[in-house]
Coordinates of C-alpha atoms in Angstrom, one line a residue:
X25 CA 166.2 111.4 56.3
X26 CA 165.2 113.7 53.4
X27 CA 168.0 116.3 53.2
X28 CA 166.9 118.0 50.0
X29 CA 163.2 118.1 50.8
X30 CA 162.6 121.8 50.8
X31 CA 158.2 121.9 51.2
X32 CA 155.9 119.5 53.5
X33 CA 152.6 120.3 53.7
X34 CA 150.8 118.3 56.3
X35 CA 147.5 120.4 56.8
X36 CA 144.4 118.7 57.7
X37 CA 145.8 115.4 58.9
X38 CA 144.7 114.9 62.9
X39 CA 148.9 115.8 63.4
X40 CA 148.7 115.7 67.6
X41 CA 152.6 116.3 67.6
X42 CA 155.8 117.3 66.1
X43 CA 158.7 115.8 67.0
X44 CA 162.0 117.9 67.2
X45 CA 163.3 115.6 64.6
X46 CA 162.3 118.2 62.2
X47 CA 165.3 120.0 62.8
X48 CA 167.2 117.3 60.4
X49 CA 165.8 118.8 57.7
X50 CA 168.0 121.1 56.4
X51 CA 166.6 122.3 53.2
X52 CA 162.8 122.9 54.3
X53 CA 161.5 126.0 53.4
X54 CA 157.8 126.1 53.5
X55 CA 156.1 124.0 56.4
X56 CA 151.9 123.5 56.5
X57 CA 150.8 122.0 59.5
X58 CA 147.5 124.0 59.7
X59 CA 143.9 122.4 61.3
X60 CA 145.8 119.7 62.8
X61 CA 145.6 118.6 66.4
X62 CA 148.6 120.5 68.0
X63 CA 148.9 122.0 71.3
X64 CA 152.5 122.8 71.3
X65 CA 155.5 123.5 68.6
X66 CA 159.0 122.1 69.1
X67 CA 161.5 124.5 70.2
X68 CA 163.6 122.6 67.4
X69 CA 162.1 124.8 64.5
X70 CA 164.3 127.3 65.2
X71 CA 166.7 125.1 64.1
X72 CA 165.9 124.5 60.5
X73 CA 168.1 127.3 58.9
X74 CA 165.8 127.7 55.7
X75 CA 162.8 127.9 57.3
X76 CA 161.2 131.2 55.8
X77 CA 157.0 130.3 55.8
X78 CA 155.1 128.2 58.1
X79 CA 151.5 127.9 58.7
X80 CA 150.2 126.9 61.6
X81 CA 146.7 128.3 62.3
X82 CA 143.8 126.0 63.2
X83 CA 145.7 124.4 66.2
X84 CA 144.5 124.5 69.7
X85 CA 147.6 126.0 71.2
X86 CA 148.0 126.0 74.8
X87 CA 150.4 129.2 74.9
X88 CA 148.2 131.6 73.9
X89 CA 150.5 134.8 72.8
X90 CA 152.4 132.3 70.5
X91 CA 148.4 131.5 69.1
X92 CA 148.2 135.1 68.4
X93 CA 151.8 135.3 66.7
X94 CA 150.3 132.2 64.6
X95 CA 147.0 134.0 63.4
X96 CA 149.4 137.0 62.3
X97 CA 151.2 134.6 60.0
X98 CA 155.0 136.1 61.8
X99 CA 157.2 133.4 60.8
X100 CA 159.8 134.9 61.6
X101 CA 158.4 136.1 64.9
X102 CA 157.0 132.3 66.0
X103 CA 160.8 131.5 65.6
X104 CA 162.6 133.9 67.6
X105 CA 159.8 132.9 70.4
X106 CA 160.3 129.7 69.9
X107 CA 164.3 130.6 70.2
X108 CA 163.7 132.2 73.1
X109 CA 162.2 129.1 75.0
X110 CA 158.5 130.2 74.6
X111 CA 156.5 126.8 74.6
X112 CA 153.5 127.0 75.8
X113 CA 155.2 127.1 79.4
X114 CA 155.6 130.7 80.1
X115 CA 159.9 130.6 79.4
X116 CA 160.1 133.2 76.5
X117 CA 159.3 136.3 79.3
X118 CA 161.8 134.6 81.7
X119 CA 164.3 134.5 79.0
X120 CA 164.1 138.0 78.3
X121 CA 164.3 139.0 81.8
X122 CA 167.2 136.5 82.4
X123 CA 168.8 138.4 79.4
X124 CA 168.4 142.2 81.4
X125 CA 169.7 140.5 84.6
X126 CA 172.8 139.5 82.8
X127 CA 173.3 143.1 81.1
X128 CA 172.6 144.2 84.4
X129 CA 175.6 142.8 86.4
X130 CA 177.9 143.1 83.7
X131 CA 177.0 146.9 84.2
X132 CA 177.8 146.7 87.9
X133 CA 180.8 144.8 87.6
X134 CA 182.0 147.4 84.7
X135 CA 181.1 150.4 87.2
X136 CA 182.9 148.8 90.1
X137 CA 186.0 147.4 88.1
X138 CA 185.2 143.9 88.2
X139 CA 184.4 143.7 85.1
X140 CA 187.8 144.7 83.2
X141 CA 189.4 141.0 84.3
X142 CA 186.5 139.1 82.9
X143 CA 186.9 141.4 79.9
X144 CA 190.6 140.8 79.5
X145 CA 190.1 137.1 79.6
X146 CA 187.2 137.0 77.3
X147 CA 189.6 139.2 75.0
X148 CA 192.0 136.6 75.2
X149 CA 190.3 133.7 73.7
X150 CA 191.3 132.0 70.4
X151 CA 188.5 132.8 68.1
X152 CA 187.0 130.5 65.5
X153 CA 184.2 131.3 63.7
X154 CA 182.0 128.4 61.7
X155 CA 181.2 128.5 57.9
X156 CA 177.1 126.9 58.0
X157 CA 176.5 124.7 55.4
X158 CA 173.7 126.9 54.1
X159 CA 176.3 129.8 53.4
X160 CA 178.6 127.7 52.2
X161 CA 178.3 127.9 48.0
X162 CA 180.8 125.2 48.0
X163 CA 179.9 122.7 50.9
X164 CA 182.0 119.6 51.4
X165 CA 180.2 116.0 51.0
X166 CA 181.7 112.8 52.4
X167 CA 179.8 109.5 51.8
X168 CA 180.2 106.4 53.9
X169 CA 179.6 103.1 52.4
X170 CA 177.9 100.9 54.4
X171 CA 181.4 98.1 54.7
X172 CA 182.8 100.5 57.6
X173 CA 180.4 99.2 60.1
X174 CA 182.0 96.8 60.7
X175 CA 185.2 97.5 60.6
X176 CA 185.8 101.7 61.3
X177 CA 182.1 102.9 61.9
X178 CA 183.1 106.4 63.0
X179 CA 184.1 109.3 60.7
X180 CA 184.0 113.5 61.8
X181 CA 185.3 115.7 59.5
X182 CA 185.8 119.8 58.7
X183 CA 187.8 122.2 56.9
X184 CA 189.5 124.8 58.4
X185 CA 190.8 127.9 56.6
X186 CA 193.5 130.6 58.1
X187 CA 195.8 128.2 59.7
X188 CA 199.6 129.9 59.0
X189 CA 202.5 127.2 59.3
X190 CA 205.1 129.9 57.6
X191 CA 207.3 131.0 60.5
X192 CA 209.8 129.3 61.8
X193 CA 209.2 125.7 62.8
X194 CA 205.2 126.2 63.1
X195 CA 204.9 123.1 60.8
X196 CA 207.8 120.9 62.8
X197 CA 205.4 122.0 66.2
X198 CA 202.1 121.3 64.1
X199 CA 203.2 117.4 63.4
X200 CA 204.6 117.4 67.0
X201 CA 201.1 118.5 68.1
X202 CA 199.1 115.8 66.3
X203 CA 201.8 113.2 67.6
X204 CA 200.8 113.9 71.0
X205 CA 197.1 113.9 70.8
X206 CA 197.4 110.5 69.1
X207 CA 199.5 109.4 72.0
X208 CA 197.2 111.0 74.8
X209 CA 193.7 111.6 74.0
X210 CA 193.4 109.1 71.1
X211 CA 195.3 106.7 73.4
X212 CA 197.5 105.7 71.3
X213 CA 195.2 105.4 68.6
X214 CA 193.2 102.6 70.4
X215 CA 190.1 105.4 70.2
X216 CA 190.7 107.6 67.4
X217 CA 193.2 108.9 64.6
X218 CA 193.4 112.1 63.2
X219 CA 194.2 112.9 59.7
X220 CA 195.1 116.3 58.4
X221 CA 195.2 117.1 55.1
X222 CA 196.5 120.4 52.5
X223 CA 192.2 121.2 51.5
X224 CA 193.5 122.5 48.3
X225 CA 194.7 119.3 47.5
X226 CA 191.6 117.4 48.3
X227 CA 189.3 116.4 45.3
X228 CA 186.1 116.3 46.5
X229 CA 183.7 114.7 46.9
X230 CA 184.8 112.0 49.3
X231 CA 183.8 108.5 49.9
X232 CA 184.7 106.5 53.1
X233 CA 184.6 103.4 52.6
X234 CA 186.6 99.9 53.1
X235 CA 188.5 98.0 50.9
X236 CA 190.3 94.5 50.6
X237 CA 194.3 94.5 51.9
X238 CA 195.5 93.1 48.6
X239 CA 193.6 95.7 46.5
X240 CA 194.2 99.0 48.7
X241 CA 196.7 101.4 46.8
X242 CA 198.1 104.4 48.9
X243 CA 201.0 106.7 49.0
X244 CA 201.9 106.8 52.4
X245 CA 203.9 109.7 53.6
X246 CA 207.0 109.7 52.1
X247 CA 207.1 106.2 50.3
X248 CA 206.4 105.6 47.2
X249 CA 202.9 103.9 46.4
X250 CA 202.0 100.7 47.8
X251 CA 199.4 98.1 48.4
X252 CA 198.2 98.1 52.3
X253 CA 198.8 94.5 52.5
X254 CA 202.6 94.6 51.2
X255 CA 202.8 98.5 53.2
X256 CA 201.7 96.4 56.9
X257 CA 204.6 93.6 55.6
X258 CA 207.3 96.3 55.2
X259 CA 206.3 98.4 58.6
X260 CA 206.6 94.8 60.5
X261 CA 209.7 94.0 58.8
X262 CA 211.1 97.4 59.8
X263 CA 209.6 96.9 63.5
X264 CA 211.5 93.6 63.7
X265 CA 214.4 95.2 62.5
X266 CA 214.5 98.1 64.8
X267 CA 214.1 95.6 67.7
X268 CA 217.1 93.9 67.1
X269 CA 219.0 96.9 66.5
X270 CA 218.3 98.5 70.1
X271 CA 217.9 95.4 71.5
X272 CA 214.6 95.8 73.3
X273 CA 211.0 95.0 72.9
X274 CA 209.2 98.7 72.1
X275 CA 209.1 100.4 68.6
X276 CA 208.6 103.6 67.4
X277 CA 206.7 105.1 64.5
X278 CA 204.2 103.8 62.4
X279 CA 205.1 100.2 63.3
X280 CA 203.1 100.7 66.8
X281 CA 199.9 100.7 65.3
X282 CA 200.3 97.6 62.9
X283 CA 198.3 95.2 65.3
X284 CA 195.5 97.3 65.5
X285 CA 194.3 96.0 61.9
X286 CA 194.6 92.1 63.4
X287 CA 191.9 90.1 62.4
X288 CA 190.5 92.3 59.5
X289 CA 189.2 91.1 56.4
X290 CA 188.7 94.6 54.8
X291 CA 190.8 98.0 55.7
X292 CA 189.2 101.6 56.3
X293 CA 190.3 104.3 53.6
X294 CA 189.2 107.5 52.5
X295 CA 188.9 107.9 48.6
X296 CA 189.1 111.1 46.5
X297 CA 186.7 112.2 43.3
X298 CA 189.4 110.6 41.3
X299 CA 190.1 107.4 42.9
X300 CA 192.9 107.8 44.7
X301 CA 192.8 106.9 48.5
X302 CA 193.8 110.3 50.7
X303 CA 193.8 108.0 54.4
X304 CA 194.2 104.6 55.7
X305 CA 193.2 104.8 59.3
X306 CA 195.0 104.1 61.9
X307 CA 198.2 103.9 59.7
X308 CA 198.5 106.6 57.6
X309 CA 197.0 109.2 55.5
X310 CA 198.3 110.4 51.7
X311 CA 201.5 111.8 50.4
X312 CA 199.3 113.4 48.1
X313 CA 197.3 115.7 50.6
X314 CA 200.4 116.0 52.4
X315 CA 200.6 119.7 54.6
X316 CA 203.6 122.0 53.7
X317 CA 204.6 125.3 55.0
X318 CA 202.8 127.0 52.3
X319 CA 199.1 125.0 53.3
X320 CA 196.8 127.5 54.6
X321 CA 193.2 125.9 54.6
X322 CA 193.3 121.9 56.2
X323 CA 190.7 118.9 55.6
X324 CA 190.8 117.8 59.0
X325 CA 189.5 113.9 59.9
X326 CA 189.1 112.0 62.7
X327 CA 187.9 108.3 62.7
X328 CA 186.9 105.6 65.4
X329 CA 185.7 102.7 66.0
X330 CA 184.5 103.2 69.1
X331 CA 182.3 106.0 69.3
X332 CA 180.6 109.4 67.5
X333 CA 181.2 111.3 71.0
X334 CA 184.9 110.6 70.4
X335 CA 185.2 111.8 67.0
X336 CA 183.9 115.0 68.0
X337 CA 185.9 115.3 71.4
X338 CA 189.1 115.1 69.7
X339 CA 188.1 116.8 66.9
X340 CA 187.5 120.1 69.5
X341 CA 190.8 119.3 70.9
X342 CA 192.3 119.2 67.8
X343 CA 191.0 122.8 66.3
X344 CA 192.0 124.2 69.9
X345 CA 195.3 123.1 69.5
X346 CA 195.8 124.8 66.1
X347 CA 194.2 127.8 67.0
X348 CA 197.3 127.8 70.1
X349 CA 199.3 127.5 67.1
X350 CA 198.0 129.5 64.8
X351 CA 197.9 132.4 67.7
X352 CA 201.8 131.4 68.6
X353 CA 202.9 131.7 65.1
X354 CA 201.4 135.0 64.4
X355 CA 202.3 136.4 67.4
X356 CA 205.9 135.3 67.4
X357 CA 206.6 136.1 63.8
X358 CA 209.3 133.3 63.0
X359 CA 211.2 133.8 60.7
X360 CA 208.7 136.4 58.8
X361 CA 211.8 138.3 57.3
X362 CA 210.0 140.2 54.7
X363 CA 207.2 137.9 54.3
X364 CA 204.6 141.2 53.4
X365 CA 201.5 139.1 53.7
X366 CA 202.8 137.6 57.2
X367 CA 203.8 141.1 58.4
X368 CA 200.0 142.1 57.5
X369 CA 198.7 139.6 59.4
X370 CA 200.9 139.9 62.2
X371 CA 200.1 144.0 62.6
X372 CA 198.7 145.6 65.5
X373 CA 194.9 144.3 66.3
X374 CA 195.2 141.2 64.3
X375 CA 197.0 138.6 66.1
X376 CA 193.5 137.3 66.9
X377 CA 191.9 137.0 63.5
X378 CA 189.5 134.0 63.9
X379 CA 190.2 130.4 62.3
X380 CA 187.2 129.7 59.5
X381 CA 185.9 126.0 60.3
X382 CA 183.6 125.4 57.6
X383 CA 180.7 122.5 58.1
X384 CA 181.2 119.7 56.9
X385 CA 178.1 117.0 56.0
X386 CA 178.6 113.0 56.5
X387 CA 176.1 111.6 54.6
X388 CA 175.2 107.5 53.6
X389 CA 175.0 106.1 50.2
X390 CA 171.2 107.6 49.9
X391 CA 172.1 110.9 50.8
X392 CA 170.7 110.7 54.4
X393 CA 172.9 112.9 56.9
X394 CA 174.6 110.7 59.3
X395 CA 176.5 113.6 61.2
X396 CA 177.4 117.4 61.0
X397 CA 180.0 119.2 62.2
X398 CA 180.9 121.5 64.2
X399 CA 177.0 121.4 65.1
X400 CA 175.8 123.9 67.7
X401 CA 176.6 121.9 70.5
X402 CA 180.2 121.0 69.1
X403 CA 183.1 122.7 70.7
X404 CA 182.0 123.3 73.7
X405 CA 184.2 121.1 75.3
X406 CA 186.4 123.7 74.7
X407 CA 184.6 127.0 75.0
X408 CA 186.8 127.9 78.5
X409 CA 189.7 128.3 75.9
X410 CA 188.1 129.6 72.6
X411 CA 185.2 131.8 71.8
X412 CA 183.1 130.5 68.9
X413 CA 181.9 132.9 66.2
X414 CA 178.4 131.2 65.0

């Protein structure tokens, strides 16, 4: 709950425990937690990625070795133990020694050619590598107001920089690709909708937020600018229409999604530094972040109102499927005619240059963090198909 606090000194004060909730401080620095009442220390500390000086001598450890590390004052030593699964309950040897046993067979298999397949297909994996937050100069912020509880709860967003939609008909395949995840894994955007926007179009920061049909103003996708409430009137107008014309009860489009903002006093959007709303989920998003051929870095969002979990599980399935892309395009070369900086990407060796996804923090109106991501459990859902770089 205190993202910015970067020094906590707690000596002194009978502490018989910390929880791994430390971990969600992001900015701490400097931790004193010395003559307390500890006997063990979270593996979680590992976790906080600024954590350069803790003290934590004049606690009754039960792992002794880690005791020893703390009377030496090795901060950076008590966290690579700590890393390693040392507790207090003999792990850290055991993860060492699991470590040689792995190194071990991958040396037999290499010696007895077993090892070349598991080498190809490890070779062959998509690569994505993330962007922290804490390396990030530029780090991107969205805040949710507290209205989308009730209507939208769930937001999961990220950038990702590399993406080439240049040859050929990458961006026709692109669209086609976010078509049918919202028809499959976002079941029909029942679950989820995805957003994608051009990043370098996208003034930041962002607020998520909800307001009133009548007052909402967006550009959808190629229409001119409109209020949600007249925009849902025009879409049902143009589903009743379509109905008669082929003379059967399904739609197409947009118009399949109308019924899914029944009953709602307020509407979802996403709203730009300068006012103007970028995405109004599970209609539409912006024509002013709108992707072209020439995008290369993407805003990607995905929002619910069911559940975190599913933000983040089609968010994974998302970034896998542009990292297919992504490969395809390169690899095909489309169209590259003499495209230098396409022919440079596409040489020998580098048809496997890793995607940059690039943290990004949702945060509530006090500046608490609500969710991060990719986080380090993130993506695994999809680590058969891609190998990520953290």
């Amino acid at each position: 709950p205190f993202p910015l606090l970067s020094r906590l000194d707690a000596a002194d004060n009978e502490v018989a425990e910390l929880g791994a909730d430390i971990a969600a401080l992001p900015a701490l620095k400097s931790l004193d937690v010395a003559n307390n009442q500890l006997r063990e220390l979270p593996a979680a500390l590992a976790d906080c990625p600024r954590l350069k000086e803790a003290n934590f001598r004049g606690n009754q450890l039960r792992d002794k070795r880690l005791e020893k590390m703390v009377n030496g004052c090795q901060t950076k030593a008590i966290l690579e133990y700590l890393r390693a699964g040392g507790r207090g309950k003999g792990k850290a040897e055991g993860a060492r020694e699991e470590v040689r046993k792995k190194k071990r067979e991958k040396q037999q298999k290499k010696d007895s050619g077993e090892g070349e397949q598991d080498e190809v297909e490890e070779a062959s994996k998509l690569l994505v590598k993330v962007l922290h937050v804490s390396e990030n100069p530029a780090p991107l912020v969205v805040k949710v107001s507290p209205g989308v509880k009730d209507v939208r709860a769930f937001i999961v967003c990220c950038v990702l920089k590399g993406v080439n939609l240049k040859p050929g008909n990458a961006l026709k395949r692109f669209l086609t690709m976010q078509t049918k995840l919202h028809e499959d894994i976002c079941e029909k955007r029942t679950v989820a909708t995805i957003a994608t926007h051009d990043f370098q179009l996208v003034k930041a920061p962002l607020t998520y937020g909800v307001q009133p049909p009548d007052e909402l103003k967006i550009m959808p996708l190629g229409r001119k600018e409109i209020r949600a409430k007249d925009l849902l009137r025009q879409l049902q107008l143009e589903a009743e229409e379509q109905r008669k014309q082929k003379k059967r009860q399904n739609v197409s489009g947009l118009h399949r999604y109308l019924q899914l903002l029944d009953g709602k006093d307020n509407y979802p959007c996403l709203v730009d530094a300068e006012g103007a709303v970028i995405s109004f989920p599970p209609i539409t998003n912006s024509d002013k972040t709108k992707i072209r051929k020439e995008t290369r870095d993407l805003f990607l969002e995905v929002t619910s109102d069911t559940s975190l979990q599913i933000c983040k599980d089609v968010m994974d399935t998302l970034i896998l499927k542009i990292a297919e892309l992504n490969r395809s395009a390169l690899e095909s070369k489309e169209g590259s005619g003499s495209d230098t900086e396409l022919d440079s990407l596409c040489g020998p060796g580098n048809s496997n240059l890793p995607l940059v996804v690039e943290q990004v923090r949702v945060v509530d109106t006090d500046g608490n963090l609500k969710v991060l991501y990719p986080s380090k459990t993130d993506l695994a859902t999809v680590s058969s198909l891609l190998t990520v770089i953290r």
